[in-house]
Amino acid sequence: MYVELKHIYKTFDGFHASDDVSFGIQKGNLVALLGPSGSGKTTILRMIAGLDVPNSGEIIIDNVVVNDIPGSKRGIGFVFQNYALFRYMTVFDNIAFGLEVQKVKKPVIKNRVKELLKLIGLEDLGGRYPNQLSGGQRQRVAFARALAPNPHLLLLDEPFAAIDAKVRKELRTWLREMISQVGVTSIFVTHDQEEAIEVADEIIVTNKGKVEQIGTPIDIYHNPKTLFVAQFIGQSTIINNHRTLKDFNVNEDCSAAVLRPRNIKLFGKNDADSITGGQNGTVVDTSFRGDYMEIKVKIDDIVLIAFRDLEEPSLSVGEKIKVTIKQLHLFSE
Amino acid sequence: MANKKAFHKKESRSKPLPAETDTLTEISKVIEQKHNTGSKKVEICLIVISLLFLFVMLLLPLLVVVISALKDGFTAYMNAVTDSYTIKALTLTILATVIAVVINTVFGIFAAWTISKYHFRGKQFLVSLIDIPFAISPVIAGLIFILTFGNIGWAKGLADLLGTKIVFAVPGVVIATIFVTFPFISREILPVLNAQGKDEEEAAALMGASGFKIFRKITFPHIKWALLYGIILCSARAMGEFGAVSVLSGRLRGKTTTLPLHVEILYNEFNTTAAFAVSSILVILAVLILIARNIVEYKKKQ
């Protein structure tokens, strides 16, 4: 493990920002800290960076306990949520700052900055000031500035939060490529599950100061360990009385069941293939979602959300249909 | 006009009936005219009132100062201005102002930095403490220092230990000036520092920059215009300070009199021309400061 947190506790004025947080990160991985706002993910990142100090527990980077080592000596690069570019310095000086502080020779700095400007595709903008750049460009500069001193660990706090939705998707792919090209171990904080799934090799889901689950995006999607994770990752319907569903009247002790829309199949009267089994349901609502239809189906007193391809015959509200359910996630909480 | 046209167009599009559109246009025209003429009248009224007020309360007295100063001719004016007591008063005023500005700049930056960048108990109390000189009458401030450092004061020993006299001496004048002007600079910088936030400084610190480098490269460029503005306000106030200095200086002519005190002494001796002549020096200084203030304000906006 390159980065390791062991039983970290942190409180702010009685609020538990970190409540026994432990996890490890492999060298070279790109990891997402995912959770709703207030779940303590940014606090974890800031403690790894040395900007906040844990009340107890150990933070280990590259086999060294770094609790008492200042952030500047931990070999990390940090990208702030609003980039925190130095507004009175040019793009060039911003990127050069970390190297200047380390008293690197001028020509070496110049080469390194040029190389980074080329990497982020802003070769001609070295002389500009941050307020003359677009949001996406600022983000790239912040990224280059963090990378300039060759950190072993890159930390990014909500790197896409301040960018409008359209550019965000582009930048995600860009950042993912850049990080794999540079090959630096990276941790980024996000509240956007789609972003985490798309960018990260591994996701750490946090909630209320605790780690809920750690795993690859696919693993977390298919095998959510807690009700919270099941709700937070992917779209889902939560039902409390799953025993009323046919074939699911198991006697397991559980209080809630989570159902993914993709695991529900609908058979309308106009469909080519039909089934004999399944449950009887009624279409309550249909709505167009761009690439697919979202259908609300009522089975007894349970309302489920299902998806339907656009090529399939359309369903109308009030139509009696057959429903099959492939999988339910059960939780006893 | 362009605005009005756009409005009409929109109106006609949403209401296709021609007759109705016409009446609507008429109504909106009338409303607009009424509104315009109404606001115009109010505007003129307000401008005239404020100009009149400024003329009577500010410009007229200043003119009187200049006219009275030159009443006995230019020679008398020059004599009053170049009088040795006047020169001494001017020197002391400038000395007190410079020391007050330097000390308050250092203190102001420290205080504003501490308040904006750290969280600690009693922070709000510290902010209120800084404002005390605004709230306390300068005369009382002068008395406080007399009671502290004077013959019956508890800290007299401290002053003796330093080998200086504070009350009725130059250090007293300087202390009084510092006291009444110390909120100006920190008050100017504080909002700017608060608006900047901590991120840039944290970023620099994470890269290993020293505290001094962070201040020089990141904090200072951000606050420099606000700081200069604060310095100007502080200077203006320091030069004009009367109450606290009057109490603490003992008004020893030629020794502890600043320009405002000197003016009052001359005036009490019925030497009106000289009093106004010396006043005119303060007026000139004030005008210079005003010009500097406007330049800085313009730059700050940019």
mmCIF file of N, CA, C and O in Angstrom, chain B residues 85-94 239 241-242 257-265 278-279 281-282 285:
data_model
loop_
_atom_site.group_PDB
_atom_site.id
_atom_site.type_symbol
_atom_site.label_atom_id
_atom_site.label_comp_id
_atom_site.label_asym_id
_atom_site.label_seq_id
_atom_site.Cartn_x
_atom_site.Cartn_y
_atom_site.Cartn_z
ATOM 1 N N TYR B 85 7.991 78.952 15.227
ATOM 2 C CA TYR B 85 7.043 78.089 15.946
ATOM 3 C C TYR B 85 6.197 77.279 14.962
ATOM 4 O O TYR B 85 5.880 76.111 15.195
ATOM 5 N N THR B 86 5.812 77.937 13.852
ATOM 6 C CA THR B 86 5.013 77.238 12.844
ATOM 7 C C THR B 86 5.819 76.087 12.247
ATOM 8 O O THR B 86 5.322 74.974 12.094
ATOM 9 N N ILE B 87 7.089 76.375 11.908
ATOM 10 C CA ILE B 87 7.944 75.334 11.314
ATOM 11 C C ILE B 87 8.089 74.176 12.286
ATOM 12 O O ILE B 87 7.972 73.009 11.904
ATOM 13 N N LYS B 88 8.298 74.505 13.577
ATOM 14 C CA LYS B 88 8.444 73.453 14.574
ATOM 15 C C LYS B 88 7.161 72.620 14.683
ATOM 16 O O LYS B 88 7.196 71.385 14.783
ATOM 17 N N ALA B 89 6.021 73.320 14.655
ATOM 18 C CA ALA B 89 4.735 72.616 14.740
ATOM 19 C C ALA B 89 4.547 71.704 13.531
ATOM 20 O O ALA B 89 4.094 70.560 13.659
ATOM 21 N N LEU B 90 4.938 72.215 12.357
ATOM 22 C CA LEU B 90 4.812 71.424 11.126
ATOM 23 C C LEU B 90 5.690 70.177 11.211
ATOM 24 O O LEU B 90 5.259 69.065 10.880
ATOM 25 N N THR B 91 6.936 70.384 11.673
ATOM 26 C CA THR B 91 7.864 69.252 11.795
ATOM 27 C C THR B 91 7.301 68.187 12.734
ATOM 28 O O THR B 91 7.314 67.000 12.415
ATOM 29 N N LEU B 92 6.783 68.661 13.881
ATOM 30 C CA LEU B 92 6.245 67.707 14.855
ATOM 31 C C LEU B 92 5.030 66.965 14.296
ATOM 32 O O LEU B 92 4.883 65.753 14.463
ATOM 33 N N THR B 93 4.175 67.713 13.581
ATOM 34 C CA THR B 93 2.995 67.084 12.970
ATOM 35 C C THR B 93 3.418 65.976 12.019
ATOM 36 O O THR B 93 2.897 64.858 12.039
ATOM 37 N N ILE B 94 4.404 66.294 11.162
ATOM 38 C CA ILE B 94 4.854 65.305 10.184
ATOM 39 C C ILE B 94 5.524 64.123 10.885
ATOM 40 O O ILE B 94 5.260 62.964 10.549
ATOM 41 N N MET B 239 -2.755 64.018 10.925
ATOM 42 C CA MET B 239 -2.384 65.430 10.816
ATOM 43 C C MET B 239 -3.401 66.337 11.474
ATOM 44 O O MET B 239 -3.065 67.368 12.028
ATOM 45 N N GLU B 241 -5.437 65.555 13.998
ATOM 46 C CA GLU B 241 -5.818 65.196 15.363
ATOM 47 C C GLU B 241 -5.634 66.363 16.344
ATOM 48 O O GLU B 241 -4.591 66.985 16.407
ATOM 49 N N PHE B 242 -6.697 66.619 17.119
ATOM 50 C CA PHE B 242 -6.629 67.739 18.045
ATOM 51 C C PHE B 242 -6.842 67.302 19.503
ATOM 52 O O PHE B 242 -5.974 67.503 20.352
ATOM 53 N N THR B 257 3.596 71.422 20.461
ATOM 54 C CA THR B 257 2.419 71.854 19.701
ATOM 55 C C THR B 257 2.489 71.328 18.272
ATOM 56 O O THR B 257 3.493 71.500 17.592
ATOM 57 N N THR B 258 1.418 70.693 17.853
ATOM 58 C CA THR B 258 1.291 70.293 16.450
ATOM 59 C C THR B 258 0.567 71.414 15.719
ATOM 60 O O THR B 258 0.102 72.364 16.352
ATOM 61 N N LEU B 259 0.422 71.292 14.425
ATOM 62 C CA LEU B 259 -0.219 72.369 13.654
ATOM 63 C C LEU B 259 -1.611 72.736 14.164
ATOM 64 O O LEU B 259 -1.882 73.919 14.401
ATOM 65 N N PRO B 260 -2.513 71.754 14.358
ATOM 66 C CA PRO B 260 -3.846 72.150 14.839
ATOM 67 C C PRO B 260 -3.786 72.882 16.180
ATOM 68 O O PRO B 260 -4.522 73.850 16.382
ATOM 69 N N LEU B 261 -2.883 72.436 17.082
ATOM 70 C CA LEU B 261 -2.758 73.112 18.377
ATOM 71 C C LEU B 261 -2.225 74.525 18.195
ATOM 72 O O LEU B 261 -2.679 75.473 18.843
ATOM 73 N N HIS B 262 -1.253 74.659 17.299
ATOM 74 C CA HIS B 262 -0.658 75.964 17.038
ATOM 75 C C HIS B 262 -1.712 76.936 16.524
ATOM 76 O O HIS B 262 -1.751 78.104 16.932
ATOM 77 N N VAL B 263 -2.566 76.444 15.646
ATOM 78 C CA VAL B 263 -3.642 77.282 15.111
ATOM 79 C C VAL B 263 -4.517 77.785 16.260
ATOM 80 O O VAL B 263 -4.841 78.971 16.340
ATOM 81 N N GLU B 264 -4.860 76.902 17.151
ATOM 82 C CA GLU B 264 -5.745 77.288 18.246
ATOM 83 C C GLU B 264 -5.082 78.329 19.150
ATOM 84 O O GLU B 264 -5.710 79.293 19.573
ATOM 85 N N ILE B 265 -3.769 78.124 19.430
ATOM 86 C CA ILE B 265 -3.042 79.076 20.273
ATOM 87 C C ILE B 265 -3.047 80.462 19.636
ATOM 88 O O ILE B 265 -3.382 81.469 20.275
ATOM 89 N N VAL B 278 -1.673 79.583 9.091
ATOM 90 C CA VAL B 278 -1.217 78.240 9.466
ATOM 91 C C VAL B 278 -2.272 77.190 9.078
ATOM 92 O O VAL B 278 -1.949 76.109 8.587
ATOM 93 N N SER B 279 -3.537 77.586 9.257
ATOM 94 C CA SER B 279 -4.605 76.663 8.841
ATOM 95 C C SER B 279 -4.479 76.308 7.367
ATOM 96 O O SER B 279 -4.745 75.172 6.964
ATOM 97 N N ILE B 281 -1.969 75.825 5.662
ATOM 98 C CA ILE B 281 -1.014 74.726 5.440
ATOM 99 C C ILE B 281 -1.751 73.396 5.557
ATOM 100 O O ILE B 281 -1.608 72.499 4.731
ATOM 101 N N LEU B 282 -2.568 73.271 6.605
ATOM 102 C CA LEU B 282 -3.343 72.043 6.794
ATOM 103 C C LEU B 282 -4.299 71.806 5.627
ATOM 104 O O LEU B 282 -4.496 70.678 5.189
ATOM 105 N N LEU B 285 -2.272 70.454 2.761
ATOM 106 C CA LEU B 285 -1.982 69.035 3.009
ATOM 107 C C LEU B 285 -3.221 68.173 2.754
ATOM 108 O O LEU B 285 -3.147 67.105 2.132
#
